[in-house]
Tab-separated table of C-alpha atoms in Angstrom:
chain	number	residue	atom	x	y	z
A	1	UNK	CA	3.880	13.068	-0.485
A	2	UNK	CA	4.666	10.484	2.371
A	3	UNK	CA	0.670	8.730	1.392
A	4	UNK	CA	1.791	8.752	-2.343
A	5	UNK	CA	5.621	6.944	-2.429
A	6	UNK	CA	3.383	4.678	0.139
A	7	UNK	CA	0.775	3.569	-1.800
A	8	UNK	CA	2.896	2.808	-4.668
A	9	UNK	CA	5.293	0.637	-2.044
A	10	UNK	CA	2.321	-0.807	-0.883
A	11	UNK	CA	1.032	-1.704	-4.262
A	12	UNK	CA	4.566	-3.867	-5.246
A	13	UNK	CA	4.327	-5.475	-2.201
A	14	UNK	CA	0.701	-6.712	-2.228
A	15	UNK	CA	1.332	-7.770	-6.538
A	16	UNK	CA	5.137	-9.451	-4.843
A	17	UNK	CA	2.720	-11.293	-2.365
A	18	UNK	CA	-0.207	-12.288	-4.729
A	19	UNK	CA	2.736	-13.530	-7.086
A	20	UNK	CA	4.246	-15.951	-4.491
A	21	UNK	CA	1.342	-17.285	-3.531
A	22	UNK	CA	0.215	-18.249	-6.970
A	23	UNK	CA	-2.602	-15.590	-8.018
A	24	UNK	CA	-4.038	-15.409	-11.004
A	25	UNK	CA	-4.905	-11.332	-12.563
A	26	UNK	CA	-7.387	-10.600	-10.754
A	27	UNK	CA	-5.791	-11.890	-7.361
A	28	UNK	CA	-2.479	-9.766	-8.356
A	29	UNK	CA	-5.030	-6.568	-8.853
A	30	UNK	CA	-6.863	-7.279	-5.435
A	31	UNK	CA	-3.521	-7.727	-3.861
A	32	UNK	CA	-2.069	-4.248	-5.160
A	33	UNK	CA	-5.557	-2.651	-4.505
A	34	UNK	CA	-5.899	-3.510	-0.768
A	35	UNK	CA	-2.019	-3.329	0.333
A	36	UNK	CA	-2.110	-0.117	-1.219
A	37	UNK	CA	-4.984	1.307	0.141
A	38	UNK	CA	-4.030	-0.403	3.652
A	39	UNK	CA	-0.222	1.994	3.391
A	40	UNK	CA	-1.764	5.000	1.726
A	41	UNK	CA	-3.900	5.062	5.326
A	42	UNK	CA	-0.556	4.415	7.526
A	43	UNK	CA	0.726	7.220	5.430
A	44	UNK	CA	-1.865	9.503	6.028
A	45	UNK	CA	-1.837	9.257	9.768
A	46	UNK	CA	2.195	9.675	9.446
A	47	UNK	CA	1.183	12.710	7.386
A	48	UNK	CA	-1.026	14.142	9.674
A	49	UNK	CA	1.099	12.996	12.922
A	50	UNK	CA	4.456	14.961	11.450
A	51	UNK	CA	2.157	17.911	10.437
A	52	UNK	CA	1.118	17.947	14.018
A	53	UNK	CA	4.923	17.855	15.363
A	54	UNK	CA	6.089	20.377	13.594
């Protein structure tokens, strides 16, 4: 679940960041690709980390 509600954070701050900076489409859809991707992995180690604790 934690991955999930990350990726989609991630996602509306990568299109937020690609918008301030001017992006095009395509630059707004790379944006919300990779910053999602990049907190879907932080999520997965939190995942796997609070798995592991308790």
């Amino acid at each position: 679940m934690i991955v999930i509600i990350l990726a989609l954070i991630g996602g509306a701050i990568g299109y937020r960041t690609a918008s301030k900076r001017g992006g095009n489409r395509l630059d707004k859809l790379q944006y919300t690709v990779i910053y999602a991707l990049a907190f879907a992995i932080i999520g997965l180690f939190a995942t796997v980390i609070l798995e592991r604790v308790l």
